[in-house]
mmCIF file of C-alpha atoms in Angstrom:
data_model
loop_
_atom_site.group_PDB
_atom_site.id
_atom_site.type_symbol
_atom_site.label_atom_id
_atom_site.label_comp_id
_atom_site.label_asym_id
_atom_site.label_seq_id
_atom_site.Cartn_x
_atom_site.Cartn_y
_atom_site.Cartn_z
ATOM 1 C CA UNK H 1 3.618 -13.533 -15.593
ATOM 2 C CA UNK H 2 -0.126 -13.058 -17.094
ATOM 3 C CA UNK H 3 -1.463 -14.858 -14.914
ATOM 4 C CA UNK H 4 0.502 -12.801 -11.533
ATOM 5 C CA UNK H 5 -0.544 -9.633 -13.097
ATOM 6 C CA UNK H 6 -4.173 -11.069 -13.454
ATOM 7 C CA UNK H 7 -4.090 -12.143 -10.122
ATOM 8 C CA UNK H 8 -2.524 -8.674 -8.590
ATOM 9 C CA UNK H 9 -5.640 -6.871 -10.091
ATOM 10 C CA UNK H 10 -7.576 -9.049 -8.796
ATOM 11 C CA UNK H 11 -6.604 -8.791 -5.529
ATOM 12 C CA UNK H 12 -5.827 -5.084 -5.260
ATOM 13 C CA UNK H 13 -8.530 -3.234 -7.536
ATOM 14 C CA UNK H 14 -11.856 -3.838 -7.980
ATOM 15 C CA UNK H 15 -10.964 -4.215 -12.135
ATOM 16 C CA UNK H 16 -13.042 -7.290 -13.092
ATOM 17 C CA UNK H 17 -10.113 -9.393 -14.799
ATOM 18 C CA UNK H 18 -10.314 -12.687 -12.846
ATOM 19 C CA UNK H 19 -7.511 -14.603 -11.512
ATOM 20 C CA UNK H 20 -7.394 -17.968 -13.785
ATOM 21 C CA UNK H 21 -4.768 -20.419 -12.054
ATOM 22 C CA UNK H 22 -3.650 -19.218 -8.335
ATOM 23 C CA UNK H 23 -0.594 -21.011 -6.413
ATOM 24 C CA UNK H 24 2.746 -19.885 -4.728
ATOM 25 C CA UNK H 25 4.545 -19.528 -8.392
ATOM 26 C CA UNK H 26 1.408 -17.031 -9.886
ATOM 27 C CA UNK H 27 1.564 -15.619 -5.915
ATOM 28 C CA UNK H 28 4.894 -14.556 -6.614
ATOM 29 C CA UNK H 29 4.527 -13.202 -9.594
ATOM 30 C CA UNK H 30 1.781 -11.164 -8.360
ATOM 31 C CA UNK H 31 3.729 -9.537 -5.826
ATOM 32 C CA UNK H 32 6.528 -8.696 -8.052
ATOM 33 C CA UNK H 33 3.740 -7.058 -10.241
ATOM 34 C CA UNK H 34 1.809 -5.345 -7.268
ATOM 35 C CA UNK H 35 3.743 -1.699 -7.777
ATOM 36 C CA UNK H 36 2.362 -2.182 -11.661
ATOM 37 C CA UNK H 37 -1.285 -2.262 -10.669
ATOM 38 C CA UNK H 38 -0.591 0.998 -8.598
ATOM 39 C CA UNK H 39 -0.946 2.894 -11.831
ATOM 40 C CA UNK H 40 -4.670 1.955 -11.620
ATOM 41 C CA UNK H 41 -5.485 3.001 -8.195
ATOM 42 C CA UNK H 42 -2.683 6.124 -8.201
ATOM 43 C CA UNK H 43 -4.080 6.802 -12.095
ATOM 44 C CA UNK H 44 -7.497 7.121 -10.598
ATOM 45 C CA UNK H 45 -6.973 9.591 -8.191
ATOM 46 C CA UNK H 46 -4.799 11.501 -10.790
ATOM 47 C CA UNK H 47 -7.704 11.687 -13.142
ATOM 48 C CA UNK H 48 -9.500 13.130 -10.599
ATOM 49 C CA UNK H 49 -6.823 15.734 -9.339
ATOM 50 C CA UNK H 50 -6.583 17.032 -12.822
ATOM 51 C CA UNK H 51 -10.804 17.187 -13.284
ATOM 52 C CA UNK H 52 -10.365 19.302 -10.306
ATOM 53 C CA UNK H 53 -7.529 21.461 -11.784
ATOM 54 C CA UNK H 54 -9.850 21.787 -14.718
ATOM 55 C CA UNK H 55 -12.856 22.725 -12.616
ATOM 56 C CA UNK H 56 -10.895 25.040 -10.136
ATOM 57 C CA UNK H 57 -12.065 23.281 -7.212
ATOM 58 C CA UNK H 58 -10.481 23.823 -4.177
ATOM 59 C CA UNK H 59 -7.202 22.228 -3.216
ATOM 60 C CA UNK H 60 -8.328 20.043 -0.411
ATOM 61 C CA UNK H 61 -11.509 19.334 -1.746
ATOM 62 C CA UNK H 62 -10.213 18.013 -5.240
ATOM 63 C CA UNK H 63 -7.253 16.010 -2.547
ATOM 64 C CA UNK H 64 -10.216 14.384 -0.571
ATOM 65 C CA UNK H 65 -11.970 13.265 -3.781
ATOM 66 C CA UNK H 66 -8.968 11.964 -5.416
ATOM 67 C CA UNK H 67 -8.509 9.874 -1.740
ATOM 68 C CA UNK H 68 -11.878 8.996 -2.172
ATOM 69 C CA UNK H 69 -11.367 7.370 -5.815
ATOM 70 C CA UNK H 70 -8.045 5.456 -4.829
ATOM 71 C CA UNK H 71 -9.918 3.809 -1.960
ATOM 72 C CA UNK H 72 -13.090 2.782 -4.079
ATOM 73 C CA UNK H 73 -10.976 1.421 -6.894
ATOM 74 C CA UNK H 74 -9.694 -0.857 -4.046
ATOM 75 C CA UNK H 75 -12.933 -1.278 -2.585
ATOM 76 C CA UNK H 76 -11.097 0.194 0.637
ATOM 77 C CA UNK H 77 -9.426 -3.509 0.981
ATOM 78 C CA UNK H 78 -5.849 -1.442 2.172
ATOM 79 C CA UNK H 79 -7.395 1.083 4.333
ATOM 80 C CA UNK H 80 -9.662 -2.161 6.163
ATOM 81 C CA UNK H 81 -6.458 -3.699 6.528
ATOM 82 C CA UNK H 82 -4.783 -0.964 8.339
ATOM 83 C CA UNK H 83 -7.884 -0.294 10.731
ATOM 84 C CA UNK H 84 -7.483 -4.630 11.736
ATOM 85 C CA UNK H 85 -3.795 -4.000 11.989
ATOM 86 C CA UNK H 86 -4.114 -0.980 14.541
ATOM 87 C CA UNK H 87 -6.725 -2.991 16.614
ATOM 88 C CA UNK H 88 -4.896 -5.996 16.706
ATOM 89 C CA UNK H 89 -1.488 -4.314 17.680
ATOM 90 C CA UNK H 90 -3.283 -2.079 19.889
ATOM 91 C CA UNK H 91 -5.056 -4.309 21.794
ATOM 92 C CA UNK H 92 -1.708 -5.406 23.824
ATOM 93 C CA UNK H 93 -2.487 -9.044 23.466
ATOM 94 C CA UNK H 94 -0.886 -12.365 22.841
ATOM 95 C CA UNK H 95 -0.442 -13.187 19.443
ATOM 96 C CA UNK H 96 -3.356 -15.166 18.936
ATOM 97 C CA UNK H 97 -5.527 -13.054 20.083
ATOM 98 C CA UNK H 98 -4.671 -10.172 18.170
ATOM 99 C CA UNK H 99 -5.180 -12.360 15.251
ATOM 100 C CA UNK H 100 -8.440 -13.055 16.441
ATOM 101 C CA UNK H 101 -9.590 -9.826 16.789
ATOM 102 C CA UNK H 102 -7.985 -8.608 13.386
ATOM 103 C CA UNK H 103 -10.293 -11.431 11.802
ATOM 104 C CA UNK H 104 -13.132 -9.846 13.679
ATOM 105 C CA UNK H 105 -15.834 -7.675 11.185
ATOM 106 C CA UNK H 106 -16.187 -4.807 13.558
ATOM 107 C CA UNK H 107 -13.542 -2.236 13.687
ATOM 108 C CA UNK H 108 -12.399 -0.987 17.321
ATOM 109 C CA UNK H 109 -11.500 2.692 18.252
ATOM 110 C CA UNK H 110 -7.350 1.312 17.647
ATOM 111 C CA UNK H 111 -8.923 1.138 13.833
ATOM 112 C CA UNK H 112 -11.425 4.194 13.704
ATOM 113 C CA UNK H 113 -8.450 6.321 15.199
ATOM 114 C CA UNK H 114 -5.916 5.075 12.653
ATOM 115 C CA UNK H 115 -8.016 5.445 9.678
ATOM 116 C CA UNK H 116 -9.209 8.645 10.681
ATOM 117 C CA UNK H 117 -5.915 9.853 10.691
ATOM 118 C CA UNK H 118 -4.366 8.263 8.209
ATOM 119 C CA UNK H 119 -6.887 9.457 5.808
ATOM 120 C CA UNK H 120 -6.859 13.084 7.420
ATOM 121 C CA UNK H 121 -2.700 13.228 6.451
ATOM 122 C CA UNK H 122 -2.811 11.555 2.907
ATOM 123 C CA UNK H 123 -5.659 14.466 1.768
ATOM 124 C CA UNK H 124 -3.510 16.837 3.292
ATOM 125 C CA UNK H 125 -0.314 15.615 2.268
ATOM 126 C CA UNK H 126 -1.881 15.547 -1.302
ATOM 127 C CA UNK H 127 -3.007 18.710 -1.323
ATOM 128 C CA UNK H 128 0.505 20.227 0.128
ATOM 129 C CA UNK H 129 1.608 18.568 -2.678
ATOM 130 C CA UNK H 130 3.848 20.646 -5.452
ATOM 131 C CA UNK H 131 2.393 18.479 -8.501
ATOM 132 C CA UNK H 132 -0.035 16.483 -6.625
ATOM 133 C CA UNK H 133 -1.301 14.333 -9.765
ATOM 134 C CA UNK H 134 2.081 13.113 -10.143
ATOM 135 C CA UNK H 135 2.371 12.873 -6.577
ATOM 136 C CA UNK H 136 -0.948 10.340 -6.044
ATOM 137 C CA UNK H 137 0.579 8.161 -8.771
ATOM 138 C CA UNK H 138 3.838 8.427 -6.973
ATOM 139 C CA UNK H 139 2.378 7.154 -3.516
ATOM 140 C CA UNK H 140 0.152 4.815 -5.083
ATOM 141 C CA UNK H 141 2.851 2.793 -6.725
ATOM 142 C CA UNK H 142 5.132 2.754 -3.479
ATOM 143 C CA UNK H 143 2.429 1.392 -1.582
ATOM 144 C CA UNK H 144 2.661 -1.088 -3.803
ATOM 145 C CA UNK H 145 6.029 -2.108 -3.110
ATOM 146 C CA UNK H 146 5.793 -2.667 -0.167
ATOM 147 C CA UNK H 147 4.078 -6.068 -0.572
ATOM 148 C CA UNK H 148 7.050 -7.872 -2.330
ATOM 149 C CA UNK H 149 9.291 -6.864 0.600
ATOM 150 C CA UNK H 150 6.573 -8.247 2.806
ATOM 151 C CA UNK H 151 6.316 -11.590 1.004
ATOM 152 C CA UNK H 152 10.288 -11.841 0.367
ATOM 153 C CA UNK H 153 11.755 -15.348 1.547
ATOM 154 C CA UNK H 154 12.542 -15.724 5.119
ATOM 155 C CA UNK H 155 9.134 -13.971 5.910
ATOM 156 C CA UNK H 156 6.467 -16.247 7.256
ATOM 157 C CA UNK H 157 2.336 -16.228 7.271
ATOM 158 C CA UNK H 158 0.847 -15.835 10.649
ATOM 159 C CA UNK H 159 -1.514 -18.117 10.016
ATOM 160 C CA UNK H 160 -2.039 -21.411 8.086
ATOM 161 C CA UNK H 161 -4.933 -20.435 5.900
ATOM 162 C CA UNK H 162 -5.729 -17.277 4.069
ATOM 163 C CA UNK H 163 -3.624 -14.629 1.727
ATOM 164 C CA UNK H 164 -0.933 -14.494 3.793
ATOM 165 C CA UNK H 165 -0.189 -18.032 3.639
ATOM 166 C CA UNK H 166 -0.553 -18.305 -0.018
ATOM 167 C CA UNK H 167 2.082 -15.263 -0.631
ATOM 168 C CA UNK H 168 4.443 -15.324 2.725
ATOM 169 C CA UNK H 169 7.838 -16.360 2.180
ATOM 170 C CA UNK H 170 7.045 -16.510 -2.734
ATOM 171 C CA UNK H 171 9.448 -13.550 -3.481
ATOM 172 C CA UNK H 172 13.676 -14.098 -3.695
ATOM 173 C CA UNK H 173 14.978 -10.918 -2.407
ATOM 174 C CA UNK H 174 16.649 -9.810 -4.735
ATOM 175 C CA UNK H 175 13.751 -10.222 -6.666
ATOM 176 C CA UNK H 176 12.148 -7.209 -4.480
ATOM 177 C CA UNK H 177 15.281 -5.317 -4.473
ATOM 178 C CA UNK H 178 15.211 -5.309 -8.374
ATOM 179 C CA UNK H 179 11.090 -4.143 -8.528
ATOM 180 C CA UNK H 180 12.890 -1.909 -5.903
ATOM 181 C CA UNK H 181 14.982 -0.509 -8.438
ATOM 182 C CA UNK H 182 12.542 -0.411 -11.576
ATOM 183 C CA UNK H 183 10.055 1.551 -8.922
ATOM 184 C CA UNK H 184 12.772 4.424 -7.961
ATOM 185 C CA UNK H 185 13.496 4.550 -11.874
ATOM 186 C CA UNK H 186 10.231 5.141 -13.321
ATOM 187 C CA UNK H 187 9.314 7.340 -10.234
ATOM 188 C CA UNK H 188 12.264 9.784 -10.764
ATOM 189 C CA UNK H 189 11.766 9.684 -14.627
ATOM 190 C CA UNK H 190 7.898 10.792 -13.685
ATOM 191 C CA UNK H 191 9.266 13.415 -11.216
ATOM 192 C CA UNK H 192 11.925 14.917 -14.023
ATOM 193 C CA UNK H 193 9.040 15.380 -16.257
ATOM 194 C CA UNK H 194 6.953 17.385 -13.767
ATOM 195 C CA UNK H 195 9.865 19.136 -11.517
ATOM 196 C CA UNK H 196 13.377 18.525 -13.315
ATOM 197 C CA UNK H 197 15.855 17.388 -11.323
ATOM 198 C CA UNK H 198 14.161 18.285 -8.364
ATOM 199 C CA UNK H 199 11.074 16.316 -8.659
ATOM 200 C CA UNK H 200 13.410 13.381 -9.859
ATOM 201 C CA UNK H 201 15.275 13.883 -6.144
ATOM 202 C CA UNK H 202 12.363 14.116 -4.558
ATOM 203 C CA UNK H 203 10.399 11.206 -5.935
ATOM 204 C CA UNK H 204 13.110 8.892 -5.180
ATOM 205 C CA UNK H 205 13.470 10.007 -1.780
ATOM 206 C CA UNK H 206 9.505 9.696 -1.259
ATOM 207 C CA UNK H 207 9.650 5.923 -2.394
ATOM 208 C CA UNK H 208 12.805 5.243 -0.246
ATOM 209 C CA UNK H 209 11.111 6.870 2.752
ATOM 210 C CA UNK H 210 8.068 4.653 1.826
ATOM 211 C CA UNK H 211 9.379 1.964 1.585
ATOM 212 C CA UNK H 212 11.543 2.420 5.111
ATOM 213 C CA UNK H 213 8.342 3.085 6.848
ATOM 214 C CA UNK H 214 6.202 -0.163 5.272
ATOM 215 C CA UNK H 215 9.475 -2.422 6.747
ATOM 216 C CA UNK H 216 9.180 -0.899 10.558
ATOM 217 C CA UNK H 217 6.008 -1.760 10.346
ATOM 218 C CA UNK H 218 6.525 -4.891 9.003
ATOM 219 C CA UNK H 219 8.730 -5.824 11.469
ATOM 220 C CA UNK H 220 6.810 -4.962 13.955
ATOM 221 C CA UNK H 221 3.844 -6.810 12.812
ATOM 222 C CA UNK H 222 6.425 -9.906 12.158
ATOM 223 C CA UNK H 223 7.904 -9.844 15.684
ATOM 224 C CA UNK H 224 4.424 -9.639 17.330
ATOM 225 C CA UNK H 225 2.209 -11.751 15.076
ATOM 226 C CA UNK H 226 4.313 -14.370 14.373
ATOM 227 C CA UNK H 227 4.588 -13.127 10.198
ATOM 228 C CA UNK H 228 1.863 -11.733 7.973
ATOM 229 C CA UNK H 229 -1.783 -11.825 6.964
ATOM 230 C CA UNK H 230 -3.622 -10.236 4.593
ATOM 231 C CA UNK H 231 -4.295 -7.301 6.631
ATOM 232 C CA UNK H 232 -0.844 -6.525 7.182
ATOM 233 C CA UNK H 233 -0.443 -6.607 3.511
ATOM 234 C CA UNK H 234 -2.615 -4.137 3.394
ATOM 235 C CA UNK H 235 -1.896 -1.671 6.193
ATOM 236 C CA UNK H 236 2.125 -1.911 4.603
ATOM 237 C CA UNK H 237 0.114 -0.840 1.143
ATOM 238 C CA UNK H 238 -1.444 2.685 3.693
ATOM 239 C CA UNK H 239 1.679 3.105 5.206
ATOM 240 C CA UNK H 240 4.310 3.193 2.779
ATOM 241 C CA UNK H 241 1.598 5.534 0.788
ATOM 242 C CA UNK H 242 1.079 7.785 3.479
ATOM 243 C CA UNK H 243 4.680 8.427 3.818
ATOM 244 C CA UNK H 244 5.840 8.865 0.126
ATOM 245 C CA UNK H 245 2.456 11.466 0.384
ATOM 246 C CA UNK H 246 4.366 13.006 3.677
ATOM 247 C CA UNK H 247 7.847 13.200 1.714
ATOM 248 C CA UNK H 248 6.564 14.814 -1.189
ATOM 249 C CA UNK H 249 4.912 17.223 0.523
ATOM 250 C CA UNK H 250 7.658 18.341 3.015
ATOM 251 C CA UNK H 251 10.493 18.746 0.303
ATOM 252 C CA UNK H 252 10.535 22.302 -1.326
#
């Protein structure tokens, strides 16, 4: 378990631990882990939010910089993902070629449009926010769970080499349906302390609806690509973030 926890910082924040051994077994671990490390990246944007609360900056302003220190303590890995993801599905070709242009280092205007957007709603989301420090560590840690769903058994790589091979298919499901559980526990404990009952309610329901919206995708990204890579990992991370940002925002 050290060494899957070493390994998901590794791979998801820019925090210089190294990885030490790395095969299917640490893999899994490392998934199971993943909504862990979102404390670091959802903990960074906090800090930020509550700088800004200190400094009476304005809403959206003190939203777009807390944005802006999630993505750089994942040296915008997700957010790249998400941009290859929309080109590649976007493109309307065969699966191979999608993959091919998902590998690609230029983004296309599937990619700009998606990360434009996506950015545009999780500063505003964040913002709209009731208790939006609570809320960034909230969305930060259900993006995270998405990636054990995506790498439960039964769920294959798209392609023989890379991340997605080395994960695809580690974690038992009920394995992800227990992190599952631990995740809607700790974020309705966090929401009690900030909103009561209410904020327990409706941090649950934003890392169910989360969670919902990272497996559409997934399955969408399964059925056309053959299974996952690295940047669907990734783009599940934006999404399911994106939407627990939504949910907490809508709810009174």
């Amino acid at each position: 378990m050290i060494a899957g926890l070493r390994l998901a910082v590794t791979l998801l924040t820019i925090v210089p631990v190294g990885s030490g051994r790395v095969d299917r077994g640490t893999a899994r671990a490392a998934m199971l882990l993943a909504p862990a490390v979102g404390l670091v990246t959802g903990g960074a944007a906090a800090l930020v939010l509550l700088a800004g609360d200190l400094l009476e900056l304005n809403g959206l302003l003190a939203a777009a910089l807390a944005v802006a220190a999630g993505a750089a303590a994942t040296r915008a890995l997700h957010l790249d993902g998400l941009a290859d993801l929309a080109d590649g599905l976007g493109s309307g070709r065969p699966a191979a070629d999608a993959l091919a242009i998902m590998k690609r280092s230029d983004i296309g205007p599937f990619g700009v449009v998606t990360l434009l957007l996506t950015l545009l709603v999780q500063v505003t989301a964040l913002a709209a926010a009731p208790h939006p420090a609570a809320a960034a560590l909230v969305a930060a840690v259900t993006g995270r769970l998405a990636l054990p769903w995506a790498c439960r058994a039964g769920v294959p790589s798209a392609r023989p080499g890379g991340l997605g091979s080395l994960v695809a298919g580690t974690v038992p499901t009920r394995a992800a349906v227990a992190a599952t559980a631990a995740v809607l526990a700790a974020a309705a404990a966090a929401g009690s302390a900030s909103g009561g009952l209410g904020g327990a309610l409706h941090s649950a329901a934003a890392v169910a609806c989360g969670t919902a919206a990272a497996l559409l995708l997934l399955r969408r990204a399964v059925r056309r690509l053959g299974g996952v890579t690295g940047d669907v990992l990734g783009a599940l991370v934006e999404v399911a973030a994106t939407a627990a940002l939504i949910t907490l925002a809508s709810l009174p």
